CSV table of C-alpha atoms in Angstrom, one decimal:
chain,number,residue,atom,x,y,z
A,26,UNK,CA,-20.6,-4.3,10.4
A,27,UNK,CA,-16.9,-5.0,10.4
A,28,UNK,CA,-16.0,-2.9,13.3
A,29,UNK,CA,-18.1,-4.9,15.4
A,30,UNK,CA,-16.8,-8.0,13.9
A,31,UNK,CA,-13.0,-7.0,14.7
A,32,UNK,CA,-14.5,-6.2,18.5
A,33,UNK,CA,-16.2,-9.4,18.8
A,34,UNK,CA,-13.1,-11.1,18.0
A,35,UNK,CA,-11.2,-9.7,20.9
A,36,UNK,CA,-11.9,-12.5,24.1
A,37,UNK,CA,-10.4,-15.1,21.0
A,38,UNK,CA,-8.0,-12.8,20.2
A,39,UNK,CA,-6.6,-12.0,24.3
A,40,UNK,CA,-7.7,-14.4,26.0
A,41,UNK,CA,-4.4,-16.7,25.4
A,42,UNK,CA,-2.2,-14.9,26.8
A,43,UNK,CA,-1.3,-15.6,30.3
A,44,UNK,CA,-1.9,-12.8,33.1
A,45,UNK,CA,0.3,-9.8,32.9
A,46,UNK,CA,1.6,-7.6,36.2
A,47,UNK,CA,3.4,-4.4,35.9
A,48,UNK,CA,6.7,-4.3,36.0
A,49,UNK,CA,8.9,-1.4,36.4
A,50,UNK,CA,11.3,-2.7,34.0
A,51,UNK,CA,9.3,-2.5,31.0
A,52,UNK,CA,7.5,1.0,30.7
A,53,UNK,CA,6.5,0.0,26.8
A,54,UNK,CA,4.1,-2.5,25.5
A,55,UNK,CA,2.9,-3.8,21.9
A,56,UNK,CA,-0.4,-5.2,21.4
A,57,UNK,CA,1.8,-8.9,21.2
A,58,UNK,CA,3.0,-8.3,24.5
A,59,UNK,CA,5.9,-7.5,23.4
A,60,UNK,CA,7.7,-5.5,26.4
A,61,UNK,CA,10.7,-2.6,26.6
A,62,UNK,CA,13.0,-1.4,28.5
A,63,UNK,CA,13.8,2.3,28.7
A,64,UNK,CA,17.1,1.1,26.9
A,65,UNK,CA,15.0,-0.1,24.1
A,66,UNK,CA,13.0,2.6,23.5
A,67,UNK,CA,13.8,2.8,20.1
A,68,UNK,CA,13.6,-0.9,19.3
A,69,UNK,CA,9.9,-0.4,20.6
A,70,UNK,CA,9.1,2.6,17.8
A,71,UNK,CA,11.4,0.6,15.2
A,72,UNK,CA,9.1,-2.4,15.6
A,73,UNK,CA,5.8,-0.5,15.6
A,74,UNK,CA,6.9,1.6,12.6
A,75,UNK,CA,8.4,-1.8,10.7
A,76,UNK,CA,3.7,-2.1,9.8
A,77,UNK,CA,3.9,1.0,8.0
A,78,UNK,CA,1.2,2.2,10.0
A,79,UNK,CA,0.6,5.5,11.9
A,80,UNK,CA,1.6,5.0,15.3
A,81,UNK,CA,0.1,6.0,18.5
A,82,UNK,CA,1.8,6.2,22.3
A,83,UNK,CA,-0.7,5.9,24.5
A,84,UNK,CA,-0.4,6.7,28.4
A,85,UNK,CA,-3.3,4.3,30.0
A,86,UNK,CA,-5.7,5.0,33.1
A,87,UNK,CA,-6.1,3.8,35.9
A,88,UNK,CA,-6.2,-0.1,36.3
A,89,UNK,CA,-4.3,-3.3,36.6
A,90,UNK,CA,-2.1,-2.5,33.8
A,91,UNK,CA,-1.0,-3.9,31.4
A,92,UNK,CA,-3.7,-6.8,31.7
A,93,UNK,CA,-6.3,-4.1,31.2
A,94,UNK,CA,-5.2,-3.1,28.2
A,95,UNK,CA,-3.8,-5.8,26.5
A,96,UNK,CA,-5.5,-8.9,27.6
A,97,UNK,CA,-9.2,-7.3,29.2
A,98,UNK,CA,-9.1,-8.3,32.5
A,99,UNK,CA,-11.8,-6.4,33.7
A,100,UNK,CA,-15.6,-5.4,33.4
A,101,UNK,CA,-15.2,-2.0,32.7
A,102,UNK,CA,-13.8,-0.7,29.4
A,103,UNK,CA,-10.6,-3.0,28.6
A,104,UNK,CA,-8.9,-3.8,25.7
A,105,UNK,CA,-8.1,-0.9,24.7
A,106,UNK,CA,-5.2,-1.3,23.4
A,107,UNK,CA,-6.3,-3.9,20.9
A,108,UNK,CA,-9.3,-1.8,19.7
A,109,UNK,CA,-7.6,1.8,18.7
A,110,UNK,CA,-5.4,-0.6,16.9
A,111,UNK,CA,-8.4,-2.3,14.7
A,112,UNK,CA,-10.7,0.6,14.9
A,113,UNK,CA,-8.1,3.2,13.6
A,114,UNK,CA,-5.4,1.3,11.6
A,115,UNK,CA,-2.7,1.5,13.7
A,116,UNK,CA,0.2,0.6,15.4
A,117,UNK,CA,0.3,1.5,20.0
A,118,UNK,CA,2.9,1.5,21.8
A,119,UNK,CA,1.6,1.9,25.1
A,120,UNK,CA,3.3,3.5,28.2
A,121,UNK,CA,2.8,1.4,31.5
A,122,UNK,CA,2.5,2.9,34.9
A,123,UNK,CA,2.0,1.6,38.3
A,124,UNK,CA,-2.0,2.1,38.0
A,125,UNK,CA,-3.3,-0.3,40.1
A,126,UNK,CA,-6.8,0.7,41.9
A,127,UNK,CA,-9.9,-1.0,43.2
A,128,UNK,CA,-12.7,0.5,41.4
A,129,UNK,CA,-13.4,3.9,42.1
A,130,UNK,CA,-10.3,4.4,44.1
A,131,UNK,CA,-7.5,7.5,43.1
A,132,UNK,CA,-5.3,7.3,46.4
A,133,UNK,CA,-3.6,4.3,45.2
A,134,UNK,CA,-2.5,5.5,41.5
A,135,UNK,CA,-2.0,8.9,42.9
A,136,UNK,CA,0.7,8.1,44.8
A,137,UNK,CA,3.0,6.1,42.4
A,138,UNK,CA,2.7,9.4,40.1
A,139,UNK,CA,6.4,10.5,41.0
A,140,UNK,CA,7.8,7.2,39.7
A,141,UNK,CA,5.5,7.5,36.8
A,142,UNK,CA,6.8,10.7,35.7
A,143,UNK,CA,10.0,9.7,36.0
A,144,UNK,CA,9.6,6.7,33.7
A,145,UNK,CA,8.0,9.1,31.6
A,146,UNK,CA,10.5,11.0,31.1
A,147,UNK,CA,12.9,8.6,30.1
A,148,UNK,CA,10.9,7.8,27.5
A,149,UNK,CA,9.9,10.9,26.3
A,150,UNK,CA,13.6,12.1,25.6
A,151,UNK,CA,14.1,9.0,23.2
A,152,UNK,CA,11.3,9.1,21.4
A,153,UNK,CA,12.1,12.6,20.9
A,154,UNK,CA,15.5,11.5,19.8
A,155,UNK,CA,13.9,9.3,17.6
A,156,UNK,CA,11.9,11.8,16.1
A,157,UNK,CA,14.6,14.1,15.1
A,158,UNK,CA,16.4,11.3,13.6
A,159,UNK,CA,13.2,9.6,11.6
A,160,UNK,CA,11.3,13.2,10.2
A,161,UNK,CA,9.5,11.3,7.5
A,162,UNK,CA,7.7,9.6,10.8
A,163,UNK,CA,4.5,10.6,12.8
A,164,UNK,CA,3.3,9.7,16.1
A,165,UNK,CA,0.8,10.6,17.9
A,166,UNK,CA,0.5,10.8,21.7
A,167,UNK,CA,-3.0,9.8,23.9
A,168,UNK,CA,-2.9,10.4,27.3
A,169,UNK,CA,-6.5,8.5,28.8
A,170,UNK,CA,-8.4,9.2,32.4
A,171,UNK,CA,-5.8,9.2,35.2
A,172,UNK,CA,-3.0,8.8,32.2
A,173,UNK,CA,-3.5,12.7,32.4
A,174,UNK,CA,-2.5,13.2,35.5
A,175,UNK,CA,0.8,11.2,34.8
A,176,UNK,CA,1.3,14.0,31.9
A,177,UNK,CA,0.4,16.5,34.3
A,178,UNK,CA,3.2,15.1,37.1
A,179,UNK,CA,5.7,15.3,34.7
A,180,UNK,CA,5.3,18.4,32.9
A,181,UNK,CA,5.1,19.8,36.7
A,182,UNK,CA,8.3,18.0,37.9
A,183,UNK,CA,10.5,18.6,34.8
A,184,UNK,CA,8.6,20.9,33.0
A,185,UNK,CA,8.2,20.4,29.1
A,186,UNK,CA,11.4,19.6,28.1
A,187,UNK,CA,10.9,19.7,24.2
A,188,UNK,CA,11.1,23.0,22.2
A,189,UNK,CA,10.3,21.2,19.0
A,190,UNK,CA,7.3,19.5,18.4
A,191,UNK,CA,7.3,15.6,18.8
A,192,UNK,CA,4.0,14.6,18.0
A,193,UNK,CA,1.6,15.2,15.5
A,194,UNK,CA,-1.2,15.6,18.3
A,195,UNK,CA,-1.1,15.2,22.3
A,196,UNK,CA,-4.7,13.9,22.8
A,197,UNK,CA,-5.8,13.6,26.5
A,198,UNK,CA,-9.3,11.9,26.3
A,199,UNK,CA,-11.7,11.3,29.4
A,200,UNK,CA,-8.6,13.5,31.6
A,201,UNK,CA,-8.9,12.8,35.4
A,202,UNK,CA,-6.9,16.0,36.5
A,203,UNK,CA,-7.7,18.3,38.2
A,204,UNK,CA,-10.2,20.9,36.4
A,205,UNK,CA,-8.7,23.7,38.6
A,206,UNK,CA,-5.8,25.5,36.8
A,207,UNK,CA,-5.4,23.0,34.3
A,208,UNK,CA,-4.4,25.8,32.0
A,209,UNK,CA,-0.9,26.2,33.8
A,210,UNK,CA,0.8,22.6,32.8
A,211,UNK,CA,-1.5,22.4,29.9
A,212,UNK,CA,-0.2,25.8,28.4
A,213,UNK,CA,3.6,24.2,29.0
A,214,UNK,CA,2.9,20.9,26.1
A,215,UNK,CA,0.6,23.8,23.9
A,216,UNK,CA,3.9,26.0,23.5
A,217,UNK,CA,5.6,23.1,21.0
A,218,UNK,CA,2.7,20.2,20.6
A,219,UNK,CA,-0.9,20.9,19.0
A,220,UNK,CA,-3.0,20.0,22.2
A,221,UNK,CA,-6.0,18.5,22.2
A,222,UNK,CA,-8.6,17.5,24.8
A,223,UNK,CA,-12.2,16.3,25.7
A,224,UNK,CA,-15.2,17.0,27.5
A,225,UNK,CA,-18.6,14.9,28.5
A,226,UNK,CA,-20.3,16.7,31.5
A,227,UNK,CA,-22.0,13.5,31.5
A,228,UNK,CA,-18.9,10.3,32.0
A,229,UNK,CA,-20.4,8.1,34.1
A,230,UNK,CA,-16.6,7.7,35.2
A,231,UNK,CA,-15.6,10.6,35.9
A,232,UNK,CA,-18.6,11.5,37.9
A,233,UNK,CA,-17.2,8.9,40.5
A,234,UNK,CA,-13.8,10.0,40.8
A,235,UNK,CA,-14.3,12.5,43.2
A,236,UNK,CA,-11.6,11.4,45.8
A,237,UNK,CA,-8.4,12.6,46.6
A,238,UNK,CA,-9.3,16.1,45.0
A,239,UNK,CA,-9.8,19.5,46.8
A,240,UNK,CA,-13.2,20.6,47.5
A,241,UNK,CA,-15.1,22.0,44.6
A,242,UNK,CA,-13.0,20.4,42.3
A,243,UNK,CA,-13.6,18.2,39.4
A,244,UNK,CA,-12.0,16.0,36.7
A,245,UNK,CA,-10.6,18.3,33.8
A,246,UNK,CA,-13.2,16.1,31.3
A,247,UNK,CA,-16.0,16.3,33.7
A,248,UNK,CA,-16.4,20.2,33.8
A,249,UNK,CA,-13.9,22.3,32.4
A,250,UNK,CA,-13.5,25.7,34.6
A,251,UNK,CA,-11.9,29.3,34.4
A,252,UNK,CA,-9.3,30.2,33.7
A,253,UNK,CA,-9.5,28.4,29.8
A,254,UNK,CA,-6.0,28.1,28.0
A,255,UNK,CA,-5.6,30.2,24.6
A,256,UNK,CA,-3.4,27.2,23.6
A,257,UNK,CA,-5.2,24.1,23.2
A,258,UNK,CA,-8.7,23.0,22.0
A,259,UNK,CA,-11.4,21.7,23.9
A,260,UNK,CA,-13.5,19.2,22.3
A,261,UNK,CA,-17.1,18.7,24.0
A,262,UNK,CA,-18.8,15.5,23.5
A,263,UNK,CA,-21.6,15.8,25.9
A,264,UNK,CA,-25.4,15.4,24.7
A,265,UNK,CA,-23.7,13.8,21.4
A,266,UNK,CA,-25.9,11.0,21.8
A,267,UNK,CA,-28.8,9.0,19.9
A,268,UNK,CA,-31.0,12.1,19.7
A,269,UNK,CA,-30.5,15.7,19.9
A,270,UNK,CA,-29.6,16.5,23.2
A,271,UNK,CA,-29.7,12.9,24.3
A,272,UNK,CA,-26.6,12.4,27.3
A,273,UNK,CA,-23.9,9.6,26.2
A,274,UNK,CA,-22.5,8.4,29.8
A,275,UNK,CA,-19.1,7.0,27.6
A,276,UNK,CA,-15.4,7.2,29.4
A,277,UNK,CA,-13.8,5.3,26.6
A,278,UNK,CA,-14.7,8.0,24.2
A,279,UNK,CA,-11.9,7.1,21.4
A,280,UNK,CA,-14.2,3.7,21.1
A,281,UNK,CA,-16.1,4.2,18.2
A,282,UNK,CA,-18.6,1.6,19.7
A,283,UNK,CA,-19.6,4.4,22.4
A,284,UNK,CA,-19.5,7.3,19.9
A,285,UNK,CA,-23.4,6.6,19.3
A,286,UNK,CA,-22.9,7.1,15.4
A,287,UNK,CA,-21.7,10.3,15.4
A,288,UNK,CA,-19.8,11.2,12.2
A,289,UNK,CA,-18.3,14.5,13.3
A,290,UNK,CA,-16.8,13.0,16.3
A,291,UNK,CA,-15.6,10.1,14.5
A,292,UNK,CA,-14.2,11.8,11.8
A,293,UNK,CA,-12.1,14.1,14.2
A,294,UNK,CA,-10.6,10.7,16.3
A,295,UNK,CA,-9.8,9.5,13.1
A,296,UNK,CA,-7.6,12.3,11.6
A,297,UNK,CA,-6.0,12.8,15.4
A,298,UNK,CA,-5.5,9.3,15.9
A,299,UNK,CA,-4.2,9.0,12.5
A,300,UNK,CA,-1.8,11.5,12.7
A,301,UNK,CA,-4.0,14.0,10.0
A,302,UNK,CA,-5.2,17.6,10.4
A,303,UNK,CA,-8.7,17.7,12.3
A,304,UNK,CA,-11.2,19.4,10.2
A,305,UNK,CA,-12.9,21.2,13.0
A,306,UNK,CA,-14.6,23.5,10.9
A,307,UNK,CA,-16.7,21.0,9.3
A,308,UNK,CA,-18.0,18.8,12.4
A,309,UNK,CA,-17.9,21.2,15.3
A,310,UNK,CA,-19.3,25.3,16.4
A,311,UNK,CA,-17.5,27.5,18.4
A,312,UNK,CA,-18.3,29.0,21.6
A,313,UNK,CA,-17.8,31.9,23.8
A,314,UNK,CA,-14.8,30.3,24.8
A,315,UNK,CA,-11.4,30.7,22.4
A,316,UNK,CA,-10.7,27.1,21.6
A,317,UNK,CA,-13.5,25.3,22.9
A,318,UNK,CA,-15.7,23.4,20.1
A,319,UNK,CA,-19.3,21.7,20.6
A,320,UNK,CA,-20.1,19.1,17.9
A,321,UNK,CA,-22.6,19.0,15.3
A,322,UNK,CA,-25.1,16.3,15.3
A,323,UNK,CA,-24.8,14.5,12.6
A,324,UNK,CA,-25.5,10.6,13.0
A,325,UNK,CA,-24.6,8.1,10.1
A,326,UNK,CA,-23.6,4.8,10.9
A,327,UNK,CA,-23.0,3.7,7.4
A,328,UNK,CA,-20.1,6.7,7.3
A,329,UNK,CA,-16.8,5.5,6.2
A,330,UNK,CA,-15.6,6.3,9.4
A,331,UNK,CA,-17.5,3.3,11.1
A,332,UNK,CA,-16.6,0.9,8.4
């Protein structure tokens, strides 16, 4: 299958690049290793736009970034850059933060969320800049695990700034914040931005990153509680695995590798991460819940989606 031919290639593909350390400096990435400044913002987009490709920003976990992402450097779910690029068809630009955490550990990540946000922001108002100027564009934006929580930090620091809509979608997938009143900084991207999130009660991830949070709490993609926006969708994944009812322990859910041949779920990343139009009707059932979507099992690995 070609997608696992593109994934194999990875190790020959990374794996000549020297080690990379964060650096405040250079918030933006390429899958080349290309690196930004916030001054050159729009150099970053220019170049990923220049492969007429749709274009994706995506805010990384937690990690030793950009290593993780770009080159692997890790035994747990890296590359991942380098895979929504050949698994979707397109371009990332991704946003680096000071993420650096052993294992399990939130403490660490958690506290470099100030300067996060603030490099966020800077970013944020020139790609929105960009935006206005280039409306025959589309970007997407993916916020992943603890890359939430940098979202979150900055919506609740600056609030969100943009009355227009940027992006085509604002995906968080896996999202490490807190489940508890989510709905409040959430509600603030839904007001201009088609919001999108998603749920496994069963991430093998997210069952582990328990610290640092207030008692009874839980990651936001772990167990989704009261009280639900009105504003975005939910998207639940859980039980979408190789039989009916069958738990699927994936963090990494945007990999189509962990998406157990599920057609409906693939066929939604695709049209997010593609900067299309979900067709939610088709692949998921609602719920009790306004906005909140369980999928259909339907598994097909010779879909077009997986080719």
């Amino acid at each position: 299958m070609k997608l696992v031919f593109l994934l194999s290639s990875l190790f020959f593909t990374t794996s000549a690049f020297a080690k990379l350390n964060f650096n405040s400096d250079y918030p933006l990435y390429l899958s080349d290793q290309s690196r930004y400044t916030h001054a050159q913002v729009e150099a970053a987009l220019d170049q990923a736009f220049s492969y007429q490709k749709p274009v994706v920003l995506f805010v990384h976990g937690r990690g030793n970034e950009p290593e993780k992402s770009l080159n692997g450097g890790t035994y747990v779910e890296g590359n991942a850059v380098h895979k929504i690029e050949q698994q979707y068809g397109v371009k990332v630009v991704m946003f680096n933060w000071d993420s650096s955490a052993f294992l399990y550990d939130r403490n660490k990540p958690l506290r470099k969320m100030p300067a996060a946000a603030a490099s966020l922001k800077k970013v944020l108002t020139k790609v929105n800049a960009y935006m206005k100027a280039n409306k025959n564009k589309k970007i997407t934006l993916l916020a992943h695990s603890m890359g939430s929580i940098v979202i979150q930090k900055y919506v609740q620091t600056y609030g969100w700034e943009f009355k227009d809509q940027i992006f085509a979608s604002v995906l968080f997938t896996s999202p490490d914040a807190d489940n508890k009143n989510h709905a409040l900084w959430l509600d603030q991207v839904a007001q201009s931005e088609k919001v999108y999130l998603t749920i496994n009660k069963d991430d093998n991830i997210l069952k582990k990153s328990n610290d640092a949070r207030e008692r009874n709490v839980s990651a936001l993609g772990l167990n989704p509680i009261k009280p639900f926006s009105h504003k975005l969708t939910y998207l639940d994944l859980t039980k979408m695995g190789t039989a009916p009812g069958a738990a699927t322990g994936a963090h990494e859910v945007f990999n189509k590798l962990n998406m157990k041949d599920q057609k409906n779920v693939c066929e939604i990343f695709e049209a997010l991460l593609t900067s299309g139009s979900p067709n939610l009707s088709a692949s998921t059932f609602t719920t009790n819940i306004s906005g909140y979507f369980n999928f259909q099992f339907k598994r097909d690995d010779n879909a077009p989606c997986f080719k």
